[in-house]
Amino acid sequence: MWMGFKRIVVGDGERALLYKNRRFERVLGPGVSWIADLLGQRDVRVFDLALAVEYTGKDVDVLVQRLGVALDETFVLADIAVNEVGLVSKNGKLEDVLAPGARRLYWKAPVGVSIEKLPLAGGLDVPEAAARRLRQIGVLDRVAVSVTVPAESVGLLFVDGKLGRQLAPGAYAFWNFQKNVGAEVIELRVQSVEVSGQELLTRDKVSLRVNLSASIRVTDAVAVRTKVAKFADYLYRELQFGLRKAVSAKTLDELLGDKASLDADIFAFVKGRVSDVGVEILGVGVKDVILPGEMKELLNRVVQAEKEAQANVIRRREESNATRSLLNTAKLIEESPTLMRLKELEALEKVTEKVGQLTVFGGLDGIMSQLVSLKSK
């Protein structure tokens, strides 16, 4: 302060606003200014543009009104309509997104600020180029709902709780202003459902544990999402019901003897229950049937007894066949002395194989005449 004048210094990277009695008068640019202030009525607010390019004061509307056509000399006004989205770029680089109805002031220099307005009237889709830029600066998920639908899948777009449309495989982004937007991805590939550790009773009151596996495929994504709250839980529960119904209708022997019919019964039950909700059952198979320890031991004894009985039958059959063969041989020998002598020679051959030394008296002719002479009837 000197002789009623106030000295104001504004640097190159600064701007100042001059107020008199708390009312805006004018903008002060870089340089030294002498302001008459005999009664201390004037106040100066200096802004460092290196810290913030956006004007954050509470009197934005006042500045716009007071400056009028001169506003563009100092500020860039971002006045976004209720059906628009604003993209704020600084020196050509996207920096921020302005919601519909937003109003902001940005210092014009030294940073070059530009505002791009995107209309919302054409729909909620974020233009691909804008989505790519927003994703690069990490704000896409703040202002939009982004979803990637892989191959063999379908996306469902919901707007304010209502189904908007189906999405083919690809990448999408939707503005999340003014409406509640959500997206879900439904897989169309074949999926496996495991139902494990089910404690069940057979028709003859035998307790056992069963593991079941099923192959399913979604055929109608809209029905899967809209007709049941959680189709995976619904499908699991129906498989449980089908397994319990099929097991309770069979005895233990029937269940162990024909698992294929058990699979078919479960398949028929579940197929009719889930077809209306957009799910197709491709196959059902019982993987394991686990019996309690005492029941397993009892079955092992039954199987062992059955095998022993079968072995006894086979042994008796073979003994009968051998006895019948000996009887037939004896009859033939009785009817043929020559065959009898041949059998004697076979027996002699077997005996001589075990003799270490053999002494012969009378020569070969004596042996032939006395031991193995052949007599005719």
mmCIF file of C-alpha atoms in Angstrom:
data_model
loop_
_atom_site.group_PDB
_atom_site.id
_atom_site.type_symbol
_atom_site.label_atom_id
_atom_site.label_comp_id
_atom_site.label_asym_id
_atom_site.label_seq_id
_atom_site.Cartn_x
_atom_site.Cartn_y
_atom_site.Cartn_z
ATOM 1 C CA MET A 1 0.000 0.000 0.000
ATOM 2 C CA TRP A 2 1.403 3.381 -1.040
ATOM 3 C CA MET A 3 -0.427 6.710 -0.940
ATOM 4 C CA GLY A 4 -3.807 4.996 -1.133
ATOM 5 C CA PHE A 5 -2.730 2.611 -3.900
ATOM 6 C CA LYS A 6 -2.381 -1.146 -3.588
ATOM 7 C CA ARG A 7 0.366 -2.847 -5.562
ATOM 8 C CA ILE A 8 -0.745 -6.155 -7.193
ATOM 9 C CA VAL A 9 1.801 -8.490 -8.814
ATOM 10 C CA VAL A 10 0.502 -11.324 -11.041
ATOM 11 C CA GLY A 11 2.955 -13.846 -12.451
ATOM 12 C CA ASP A 12 2.911 -15.429 -15.930
ATOM 13 C CA GLY A 13 1.317 -18.587 -14.569
ATOM 14 C CA GLU A 14 -1.226 -16.696 -12.486
ATOM 15 C CA ARG A 15 -4.459 -14.775 -12.854
ATOM 16 C CA ALA A 16 -6.194 -12.476 -10.377
ATOM 17 C CA LEU A 17 -9.782 -11.373 -9.789
ATOM 18 C CA LEU A 18 -10.447 -7.918 -8.393
ATOM 19 C CA TYR A 19 -13.419 -7.363 -6.072
ATOM 20 C CA LYS A 20 -14.799 -4.150 -4.580
ATOM 21 C CA ASN A 21 -16.985 -4.517 -1.556
ATOM 22 C CA ARG A 22 -17.110 -8.228 -2.361
ATOM 23 C CA ARG A 23 -18.464 -7.549 -5.860
ATOM 24 C CA PHE A 24 -16.513 -8.621 -8.943
ATOM 25 C CA GLU A 25 -14.904 -5.827 -10.961
ATOM 26 C CA ARG A 26 -12.392 -7.270 -13.434
ATOM 27 C CA VAL A 27 -9.677 -9.804 -14.227
ATOM 28 C CA LEU A 28 -6.010 -8.936 -13.727
ATOM 29 C CA GLY A 29 -3.519 -10.501 -16.117
ATOM 30 C CA PRO A 30 0.246 -11.061 -15.658
ATOM 31 C CA GLY A 31 2.151 -7.957 -14.584
ATOM 32 C CA VAL A 32 2.192 -5.251 -11.896
ATOM 33 C CA SER A 33 -0.962 -3.277 -11.242
ATOM 34 C CA TRP A 34 -1.587 -0.285 -8.939
ATOM 35 C CA ILE A 35 -5.130 -0.288 -7.593
ATOM 36 C CA ALA A 36 -6.607 2.764 -5.823
ATOM 37 C CA ASP A 37 -7.910 1.610 -2.468
ATOM 38 C CA LEU A 38 -8.118 4.538 -0.053
ATOM 39 C CA LEU A 39 -10.834 2.990 2.074
ATOM 40 C CA GLY A 40 -9.670 -0.648 1.844
ATOM 41 C CA GLN A 41 -12.695 -1.608 -0.171
ATOM 42 C CA ARG A 42 -10.896 -3.703 -2.771
ATOM 43 C CA ASP A 43 -9.853 -7.307 -2.465
ATOM 44 C CA VAL A 44 -7.740 -9.409 -4.842
ATOM 45 C CA ARG A 45 -7.774 -13.190 -5.252
ATOM 46 C CA VAL A 46 -4.742 -14.642 -7.041
ATOM 47 C CA PHE A 47 -4.952 -18.086 -8.707
ATOM 48 C CA ASP A 48 -1.970 -20.305 -9.545
ATOM 49 C CA LEU A 49 -2.879 -21.949 -12.881
ATOM 50 C CA ALA A 50 -0.174 -24.579 -12.445
ATOM 51 C CA LEU A 51 -2.156 -26.034 -9.548
ATOM 52 C CA ALA A 52 -5.626 -25.971 -11.118
ATOM 53 C CA VAL A 53 -6.833 -24.942 -14.558
ATOM 54 C CA GLU A 54 -10.466 -25.146 -13.498
ATOM 55 C CA TYR A 55 -11.909 -22.173 -11.690
ATOM 56 C CA THR A 56 -13.266 -23.557 -8.405
ATOM 57 C CA GLY A 57 -14.884 -20.432 -6.984
ATOM 58 C CA LYS A 58 -18.539 -20.341 -6.000
ATOM 59 C CA ASP A 59 -19.359 -17.372 -8.224
ATOM 60 C CA VAL A 60 -19.150 -19.059 -11.637
ATOM 61 C CA ASP A 61 -22.574 -17.814 -12.709
ATOM 62 C CA VAL A 62 -21.735 -14.271 -11.525
ATOM 63 C CA LEU A 63 -18.535 -14.216 -13.546
ATOM 64 C CA VAL A 64 -20.342 -15.467 -16.646
ATOM 65 C CA GLN A 65 -22.971 -12.742 -16.275
ATOM 66 C CA ARG A 66 -20.613 -9.866 -15.401
ATOM 67 C CA LEU A 67 -18.008 -10.614 -18.038
ATOM 68 C CA GLY A 68 -20.522 -11.230 -20.821
ATOM 69 C CA VAL A 69 -18.880 -11.304 -24.259
ATOM 70 C CA ALA A 70 -15.495 -10.638 -22.640
ATOM 71 C CA LEU A 71 -15.646 -14.034 -20.902
ATOM 72 C CA ASP A 72 -13.886 -15.759 -23.801
ATOM 73 C CA GLU A 73 -10.813 -13.554 -23.333
ATOM 74 C CA THR A 74 -10.043 -15.167 -19.961
ATOM 75 C CA PHE A 75 -12.136 -18.299 -19.545
ATOM 76 C CA VAL A 76 -13.409 -21.324 -21.419
ATOM 77 C CA LEU A 77 -17.002 -21.981 -20.477
ATOM 78 C CA ALA A 78 -18.217 -25.589 -20.428
ATOM 79 C CA ASP A 79 -22.000 -25.314 -20.435
ATOM 80 C CA ILE A 80 -23.315 -28.867 -20.907
ATOM 81 C CA ALA A 81 -26.988 -29.373 -21.722
ATOM 82 C CA VAL A 82 -29.090 -31.972 -19.929
ATOM 83 C CA ASN A 83 -28.955 -34.237 -22.990
ATOM 84 C CA GLU A 84 -25.201 -33.960 -23.519
ATOM 85 C CA VAL A 85 -21.939 -35.257 -22.081
ATOM 86 C CA GLY A 86 -18.859 -33.058 -22.047
ATOM 87 C CA LEU A 87 -15.273 -34.180 -22.675
ATOM 88 C CA VAL A 88 -12.607 -31.840 -21.314
ATOM 89 C CA SER A 89 -9.235 -31.851 -23.067
ATOM 90 C CA LYS A 90 -6.110 -29.998 -21.992
ATOM 91 C CA ASN A 91 -3.488 -29.369 -24.634
ATOM 92 C CA GLY A 92 -5.243 -31.960 -26.809
ATOM 93 C CA LYS A 93 -5.317 -34.687 -24.157
ATOM 94 C CA LEU A 94 -8.572 -35.889 -22.629
ATOM 95 C CA GLU A 95 -8.626 -35.094 -18.922
ATOM 96 C CA ASP A 96 -12.175 -35.266 -17.577
ATOM 97 C CA VAL A 97 -15.841 -35.980 -18.294
ATOM 98 C CA LEU A 98 -18.676 -33.611 -17.447
ATOM 99 C CA ALA A 99 -22.123 -34.977 -16.628
ATOM 100 C CA PRO A 100 -25.272 -33.650 -18.323
ATOM 101 C CA GLY A 101 -26.290 -30.217 -16.978
ATOM 102 C CA ALA A 102 -22.774 -29.416 -15.697
ATOM 103 C CA ARG A 103 -21.353 -25.876 -15.878
ATOM 104 C CA ARG A 104 -17.628 -25.263 -15.437
ATOM 105 C CA LEU A 105 -15.133 -22.441 -16.006
ATOM 106 C CA TYR A 106 -11.547 -23.062 -17.057
ATOM 107 C CA TRP A 107 -8.736 -20.523 -17.303
ATOM 108 C CA LYS A 108 -7.905 -20.044 -20.955
ATOM 109 C CA ALA A 109 -4.125 -19.765 -20.629
ATOM 110 C CA PRO A 110 -1.455 -21.012 -20.330
ATOM 111 C CA VAL A 111 -3.070 -24.434 -20.819
ATOM 112 C CA GLY A 112 -5.195 -24.877 -23.922
ATOM 113 C CA VAL A 113 -8.595 -26.175 -22.778
ATOM 114 C CA SER A 114 -11.230 -27.459 -25.209
ATOM 115 C CA ILE A 115 -14.700 -28.871 -24.615
ATOM 116 C CA GLU A 116 -16.263 -31.565 -26.797
ATOM 117 C CA LYS A 117 -19.991 -32.191 -26.429
ATOM 118 C CA LEU A 118 -21.498 -35.618 -27.166
ATOM 119 C CA PRO A 119 -25.290 -35.851 -27.539
ATOM 120 C CA LEU A 120 -27.241 -38.445 -25.543
ATOM 121 C CA ALA A 121 -30.321 -38.245 -27.740
ATOM 122 C CA GLY A 122 -29.034 -41.019 -30.013
ATOM 123 C CA GLY A 123 -28.917 -43.570 -27.173
ATOM 124 C CA LEU A 124 -26.733 -44.700 -24.320
ATOM 125 C CA ASP A 125 -23.873 -46.050 -26.441
ATOM 126 C CA VAL A 126 -20.506 -44.404 -25.873
ATOM 127 C CA PRO A 127 -18.814 -43.778 -29.250
ATOM 128 C CA GLU A 128 -15.960 -46.211 -29.774
ATOM 129 C CA ALA A 129 -13.317 -43.483 -30.108
ATOM 130 C CA ALA A 130 -14.527 -41.750 -26.937
ATOM 131 C CA ALA A 131 -14.660 -45.047 -25.021
ATOM 132 C CA ARG A 132 -11.090 -45.798 -26.032
ATOM 133 C CA ARG A 133 -9.905 -42.384 -24.813
ATOM 134 C CA LEU A 134 -11.843 -42.658 -21.547
ATOM 135 C CA ARG A 135 -10.429 -46.112 -20.937
ATOM 136 C CA GLN A 136 -6.895 -44.811 -21.424
ATOM 137 C CA ILE A 137 -7.257 -42.206 -18.670
ATOM 138 C CA GLY A 138 -9.033 -44.670 -16.362
ATOM 139 C CA VAL A 139 -12.397 -42.914 -16.021
ATOM 140 C CA LEU A 140 -14.569 -45.057 -18.293
ATOM 141 C CA ASP A 141 -15.929 -47.181 -15.445
ATOM 142 C CA ARG A 142 -16.776 -44.017 -13.496
ATOM 143 C CA VAL A 143 -19.049 -42.519 -16.124
ATOM 144 C CA ALA A 144 -20.138 -45.561 -18.119
ATOM 145 C CA VAL A 145 -20.892 -49.263 -17.870
ATOM 146 C CA SER A 146 -18.428 -51.248 -19.965
ATOM 147 C CA VAL A 147 -18.881 -54.892 -20.874
ATOM 148 C CA THR A 148 -16.984 -57.333 -23.073
ATOM 149 C CA VAL A 149 -18.991 -60.211 -24.516
ATOM 150 C CA PRO A 150 -16.691 -63.103 -25.503
ATOM 151 C CA ALA A 151 -17.349 -65.578 -28.300
ATOM 152 C CA GLU A 152 -20.035 -68.227 -27.657
ATOM 153 C CA SER A 153 -21.738 -65.829 -25.234
ATOM 154 C CA VAL A 154 -24.503 -63.237 -25.326
ATOM 155 C CA GLY A 155 -24.824 -59.995 -23.390
ATOM 156 C CA LEU A 156 -28.012 -58.553 -21.922
ATOM 157 C CA LEU A 157 -28.386 -54.793 -21.418
ATOM 158 C CA PHE A 158 -30.755 -53.615 -18.675
ATOM 159 C CA VAL A 159 -31.929 -49.995 -18.400
ATOM 160 C CA ASP A 160 -33.753 -49.007 -15.214
ATOM 161 C CA GLY A 161 -34.361 -52.675 -14.465
ATOM 162 C CA LYS A 162 -35.861 -53.468 -17.878
ATOM 163 C CA LEU A 163 -34.260 -55.560 -20.593
ATOM 164 C CA GLY A 164 -32.961 -53.221 -23.278
ATOM 165 C CA ARG A 165 -31.404 -55.465 -25.892
ATOM 166 C CA GLN A 166 -29.151 -58.440 -26.481
ATOM 167 C CA LEU A 167 -25.469 -57.875 -27.239
ATOM 168 C CA ALA A 168 -23.496 -59.930 -29.741
ATOM 169 C CA PRO A 169 -19.834 -60.782 -28.988
ATOM 170 C CA GLY A 170 -17.740 -57.617 -28.787
ATOM 171 C CA ALA A 171 -16.808 -54.690 -26.517
ATOM 172 C CA TYR A 172 -19.437 -52.137 -25.448
ATOM 173 C CA ALA A 173 -19.740 -49.045 -23.246
ATOM 174 C CA PHE A 174 -22.943 -47.264 -22.172
ATOM 175 C CA TRP A 175 -23.325 -43.899 -20.468
ATOM 176 C CA ASN A 176 -24.463 -44.246 -16.879
ATOM 177 C CA PHE A 177 -26.027 -40.763 -16.633
ATOM 178 C CA GLN A 178 -29.702 -40.183 -15.791
ATOM 179 C CA LYS A 179 -30.474 -43.919 -16.054
ATOM 180 C CA ASN A 180 -29.533 -47.004 -14.101
ATOM 181 C CA VAL A 181 -27.664 -49.123 -16.630
ATOM 182 C CA GLY A 182 -26.457 -52.694 -16.111
ATOM 183 C CA ALA A 183 -25.138 -55.487 -18.315
ATOM 184 C CA GLU A 184 -24.713 -59.218 -17.845
ATOM 185 C CA VAL A 185 -22.948 -61.880 -19.887
ATOM 186 C CA ILE A 186 -24.564 -65.301 -20.345
ATOM 187 C CA GLU A 187 -22.320 -68.117 -21.563
ATOM 188 C CA LEU A 188 -23.746 -70.322 -24.330
ATOM 189 C CA ARG A 189 -21.073 -73.030 -24.279
ATOM 190 C CA VAL A 190 -21.652 -76.467 -22.778
ATOM 191 C CA GLN A 191 -21.236 -76.362 -19.008
ATOM 192 C CA SER A 192 -20.845 -79.061 -16.371
ATOM 193 C CA VAL A 193 -22.849 -79.170 -13.143
ATOM 194 C CA GLU A 194 -21.709 -81.374 -10.256
ATOM 195 C CA VAL A 195 -24.095 -82.583 -7.537
ATOM 196 C CA SER A 196 -21.948 -84.225 -4.865
ATOM 197 C CA GLY A 197 -22.470 -85.986 -1.540
ATOM 198 C CA GLN A 198 -26.230 -86.568 -1.699
ATOM 199 C CA GLU A 199 -27.434 -88.783 1.191
ATOM 200 C CA LEU A 200 -30.355 -90.850 -0.130
ATOM 201 C CA LEU A 201 -32.538 -93.880 0.742
ATOM 202 C CA THR A 202 -33.389 -96.616 -1.753
ATOM 203 C CA ARG A 203 -36.800 -98.256 -1.956
ATOM 204 C CA ASP A 204 -35.589 -101.041 0.357
ATOM 205 C CA LYS A 205 -34.407 -98.441 2.905
ATOM 206 C CA VAL A 206 -30.676 -98.702 2.236
ATOM 207 C CA SER A 207 -28.774 -95.485 2.940
ATOM 208 C CA LEU A 208 -26.146 -94.475 0.388
ATOM 209 C CA ARG A 209 -24.353 -91.420 -0.961
ATOM 210 C CA VAL A 210 -24.477 -90.519 -4.655
ATOM 211 C CA ASN A 211 -22.433 -88.127 -6.820
ATOM 212 C CA LEU A 212 -24.076 -86.868 -10.010
ATOM 213 C CA SER A 213 -22.724 -84.990 -13.035
ATOM 214 C CA ALA A 214 -24.771 -83.225 -15.720
ATOM 215 C CA SER A 215 -23.960 -81.396 -18.965
ATOM 216 C CA ILE A 216 -26.114 -78.380 -19.821
ATOM 217 C CA ARG A 217 -26.277 -75.585 -22.369
ATOM 218 C CA VAL A 218 -28.157 -72.273 -22.310
ATOM 219 C CA THR A 219 -30.473 -71.994 -25.324
ATOM 220 C CA ASP A 220 -32.407 -68.836 -24.395
ATOM 221 C CA ALA A 221 -30.405 -66.201 -22.534
ATOM 222 C CA VAL A 222 -33.425 -63.947 -21.989
ATOM 223 C CA ALA A 223 -35.470 -66.734 -20.393
ATOM 224 C CA VAL A 224 -32.537 -67.788 -18.207
ATOM 225 C CA ARG A 225 -32.178 -64.247 -16.880
ATOM 226 C CA THR A 226 -35.842 -63.232 -16.587
ATOM 227 C CA LYS A 227 -37.755 -66.409 -15.629
ATOM 228 C CA VAL A 228 -35.558 -67.512 -12.709
ATOM 229 C CA ALA A 229 -33.516 -65.450 -10.276
ATOM 230 C CA LYS A 230 -30.420 -67.676 -10.430
ATOM 231 C CA PHE A 231 -30.653 -70.396 -13.025
ATOM 232 C CA ALA A 232 -27.575 -72.247 -11.708
ATOM 233 C CA ASP A 233 -29.177 -72.668 -8.277
ATOM 234 C CA TYR A 234 -32.485 -73.654 -9.870
ATOM 235 C CA LEU A 235 -30.801 -76.284 -12.045
ATOM 236 C CA TYR A 236 -28.827 -77.689 -9.108
ATOM 237 C CA ARG A 237 -31.989 -78.025 -7.047
ATOM 238 C CA GLU A 238 -33.883 -79.783 -9.862
ATOM 239 C CA LEU A 239 -31.016 -82.252 -10.299
ATOM 240 C CA GLN A 240 -31.215 -82.984 -6.582
ATOM 241 C CA PHE A 241 -34.962 -83.605 -6.799
ATOM 242 C CA GLY A 242 -34.588 -85.833 -9.856
ATOM 243 C CA LEU A 243 -31.820 -87.872 -8.226
ATOM 244 C CA ARG A 244 -33.801 -88.325 -5.012
ATOM 245 C CA LYS A 245 -36.943 -89.390 -6.900
ATOM 246 C CA ALA A 246 -35.090 -91.892 -9.125
ATOM 247 C CA VAL A 247 -33.111 -93.498 -6.253
ATOM 248 C CA SER A 248 -36.132 -93.802 -3.967
ATOM 249 C CA ALA A 249 -37.987 -95.745 -6.674
ATOM 250 C CA LYS A 250 -35.332 -98.495 -6.944
ATOM 251 C CA THR A 251 -33.969 -101.189 -4.665
ATOM 252 C CA LEU A 252 -30.263 -101.411 -4.045
ATOM 253 C CA ASP A 253 -29.907 -104.410 -6.372
ATOM 254 C CA GLU A 254 -31.766 -102.609 -9.160
ATOM 255 C CA LEU A 255 -29.681 -99.501 -8.690
ATOM 256 C CA LEU A 256 -26.352 -101.338 -8.747
ATOM 257 C CA GLY A 257 -27.415 -103.646 -11.555
ATOM 258 C CA ASP A 258 -28.610 -100.996 -14.008
ATOM 259 C CA LYS A 259 -27.181 -97.512 -13.586
ATOM 260 C CA ALA A 260 -28.190 -96.616 -17.135
ATOM 261 C CA SER A 261 -31.887 -96.701 -16.230
ATOM 262 C CA LEU A 262 -31.165 -94.470 -13.226
ATOM 263 C CA ASP A 263 -29.456 -91.928 -15.484
ATOM 264 C CA ALA A 264 -32.392 -92.053 -17.904
ATOM 265 C CA ASP A 265 -34.941 -91.471 -15.133
ATOM 266 C CA ILE A 266 -33.049 -88.435 -13.813
ATOM 267 C CA PHE A 267 -32.589 -87.055 -17.339
ATOM 268 C CA ALA A 268 -36.304 -87.351 -18.150
ATOM 269 C CA PHE A 269 -37.316 -85.630 -14.900
ATOM 270 C CA VAL A 270 -34.908 -82.694 -15.159
ATOM 271 C CA LYS A 271 -35.362 -82.117 -18.896
ATOM 272 C CA GLY A 272 -39.037 -81.364 -18.480
ATOM 273 C CA ARG A 273 -38.403 -79.007 -15.582
ATOM 274 C CA VAL A 274 -35.684 -76.758 -17.051
ATOM 275 C CA SER A 275 -36.628 -76.540 -20.728
ATOM 276 C CA ASP A 276 -39.051 -73.653 -20.017
ATOM 277 C CA VAL A 277 -36.311 -71.506 -18.484
ATOM 278 C CA GLY A 278 -34.009 -71.643 -21.510
ATOM 279 C CA VAL A 279 -31.702 -74.489 -20.433
ATOM 280 C CA GLU A 280 -31.117 -77.725 -22.339
ATOM 281 C CA ILE A 281 -29.947 -80.871 -20.549
ATOM 282 C CA LEU A 282 -27.467 -82.723 -22.752
ATOM 283 C CA GLY A 283 -26.678 -85.629 -20.444
ATOM 284 C CA VAL A 284 -26.867 -86.891 -16.876
ATOM 285 C CA GLY A 285 -24.658 -89.525 -15.291
ATOM 286 C CA VAL A 286 -24.274 -91.010 -11.802
ATOM 287 C CA LYS A 287 -20.545 -90.941 -11.095
ATOM 288 C CA ASP A 288 -20.288 -92.714 -7.746
ATOM 289 C CA VAL A 289 -22.552 -94.767 -5.502
ATOM 290 C CA ILE A 290 -20.963 -94.899 -2.038
ATOM 291 C CA LEU A 291 -22.301 -97.418 0.485
ATOM 292 C CA PRO A 292 -21.823 -97.376 4.278
ATOM 293 C CA GLY A 293 -18.991 -99.544 5.610
ATOM 294 C CA GLU A 294 -21.212 -102.316 7.071
ATOM 295 C CA MET A 295 -23.306 -102.513 3.889
ATOM 296 C CA LYS A 296 -20.189 -102.695 1.755
ATOM 297 C CA GLU A 297 -18.852 -105.572 3.870
ATOM 298 C CA LEU A 298 -22.176 -107.404 3.617
ATOM 299 C CA LEU A 299 -22.259 -107.042 -0.154
ATOM 300 C CA ASN A 300 -18.686 -108.290 -0.380
ATOM 301 C CA ARG A 301 -19.693 -111.437 1.520
ATOM 302 C CA VAL A 302 -22.694 -111.949 -0.772
ATOM 303 C CA VAL A 303 -20.528 -111.562 -3.858
ATOM 304 C CA GLN A 304 -17.920 -113.933 -2.394
ATOM 305 C CA ALA A 305 -20.605 -116.568 -1.647
ATOM 306 C CA GLU A 306 -21.991 -116.266 -5.169
ATOM 307 C CA LYS A 307 -18.538 -116.696 -6.689
ATOM 308 C CA GLU A 308 -17.791 -119.705 -4.490
ATOM 309 C CA ALA A 309 -21.085 -121.342 -5.530
ATOM 310 C CA GLN A 310 -20.253 -120.719 -9.162
ATOM 311 C CA ALA A 311 -16.786 -122.241 -8.656
ATOM 312 C CA ASN A 312 -18.292 -125.352 -7.038
ATOM 313 C CA VAL A 313 -20.688 -125.820 -9.941
ATOM 314 C CA ILE A 314 -17.848 -125.557 -12.427
ATOM 315 C CA ARG A 315 -15.683 -127.973 -10.409
ATOM 316 C CA ARG A 316 -18.479 -130.570 -10.230
ATOM 317 C CA ARG A 317 -19.112 -130.236 -13.935
ATOM 318 C CA GLU A 318 -15.447 -130.841 -14.749
ATOM 319 C CA GLU A 319 -15.282 -133.839 -12.417
ATOM 320 C CA SER A 320 -18.343 -135.345 -14.111
ATOM 321 C CA ASN A 321 -16.790 -134.817 -17.517
ATOM 322 C CA ALA A 322 -13.511 -136.429 -16.377
ATOM 323 C CA THR A 323 -15.328 -139.465 -14.868
ATOM 324 C CA ARG A 324 -17.365 -139.910 -18.033
ATOM 325 C CA SER A 325 -14.189 -139.820 -20.111
ATOM 326 C CA LEU A 326 -12.511 -142.481 -17.892
ATOM 327 C CA LEU A 327 -15.591 -144.701 -18.197
ATOM 328 C CA ASN A 328 -15.514 -144.483 -21.967
ATOM 329 C CA THR A 329 -11.793 -145.304 -22.014
ATOM 330 C CA ALA A 330 -12.281 -148.329 -19.738
ATOM 331 C CA LYS A 331 -14.980 -149.699 -22.044
ATOM 332 C CA LEU A 332 -12.706 -149.387 -25.065
ATOM 333 C CA ILE A 333 -9.805 -151.140 -23.273
ATOM 334 C CA GLU A 334 -12.089 -153.958 -22.165
ATOM 335 C CA GLU A 335 -13.193 -154.557 -25.732
ATOM 336 C CA SER A 336 -9.664 -154.373 -27.294
ATOM 337 C CA PRO A 337 -6.647 -156.369 -25.881
ATOM 338 C CA THR A 338 -4.369 -154.525 -28.285
ATOM 339 C CA LEU A 339 -5.405 -151.189 -26.801
ATOM 340 C CA MET A 340 -4.770 -152.730 -23.396
ATOM 341 C CA ARG A 341 -1.203 -153.669 -24.328
ATOM 342 C CA LEU A 342 -0.604 -150.178 -25.737
ATOM 343 C CA LYS A 343 -1.686 -148.662 -22.438
ATOM 344 C CA GLU A 344 0.734 -151.056 -20.692
ATOM 345 C CA LEU A 345 3.537 -149.820 -22.932
ATOM 346 C CA GLU A 346 2.657 -146.208 -22.051
ATOM 347 C CA ALA A 347 2.801 -147.087 -18.376
ATOM 348 C CA LEU A 348 6.159 -148.886 -18.883
ATOM 349 C CA GLU A 349 7.525 -145.828 -20.663
ATOM 350 C CA LYS A 350 6.604 -143.612 -17.785
ATOM 351 C CA VAL A 351 8.183 -146.013 -15.282
ATOM 352 C CA THR A 352 11.445 -146.309 -17.198
ATOM 353 C CA GLU A 353 11.788 -142.519 -17.326
ATOM 354 C CA LYS A 354 12.323 -142.555 -13.569
ATOM 355 C CA VAL A 355 14.786 -145.533 -13.525
ATOM 356 C CA GLY A 356 18.458 -144.568 -13.387
ATOM 357 C CA GLN A 357 19.890 -148.004 -14.499
ATOM 358 C CA LEU A 358 18.107 -150.895 -16.266
ATOM 359 C CA THR A 359 19.622 -154.471 -16.514
ATOM 360 C CA VAL A 360 18.207 -156.648 -19.276
ATOM 361 C CA PHE A 361 18.393 -160.483 -19.210
ATOM 362 C CA GLY A 362 17.690 -162.517 -22.317
ATOM 363 C CA GLY A 363 18.300 -159.629 -24.681
ATOM 364 C CA LEU A 364 15.774 -157.592 -26.521
ATOM 365 C CA ASP A 365 13.939 -160.698 -27.693
ATOM 366 C CA GLY A 366 13.346 -161.736 -24.077
ATOM 367 C CA ILE A 367 11.887 -158.380 -23.191
ATOM 368 C CA MET A 368 9.621 -158.371 -26.183
ATOM 369 C CA SER A 369 8.454 -161.946 -25.625
ATOM 370 C CA GLN A 370 7.993 -161.800 -21.866
ATOM 371 C CA LEU A 371 6.995 -158.204 -21.076
ATOM 372 C CA VAL A 372 5.296 -156.788 -24.117
ATOM 373 C CA SER A 373 4.318 -159.842 -26.131
ATOM 374 C CA LEU A 374 1.208 -159.199 -28.104
ATOM 375 C CA LYS A 375 -1.370 -161.861 -27.990
ATOM 376 C CA SER A 376 -4.180 -162.179 -30.369
ATOM 377 C CA LYS A 377 -7.596 -163.216 -29.226
#
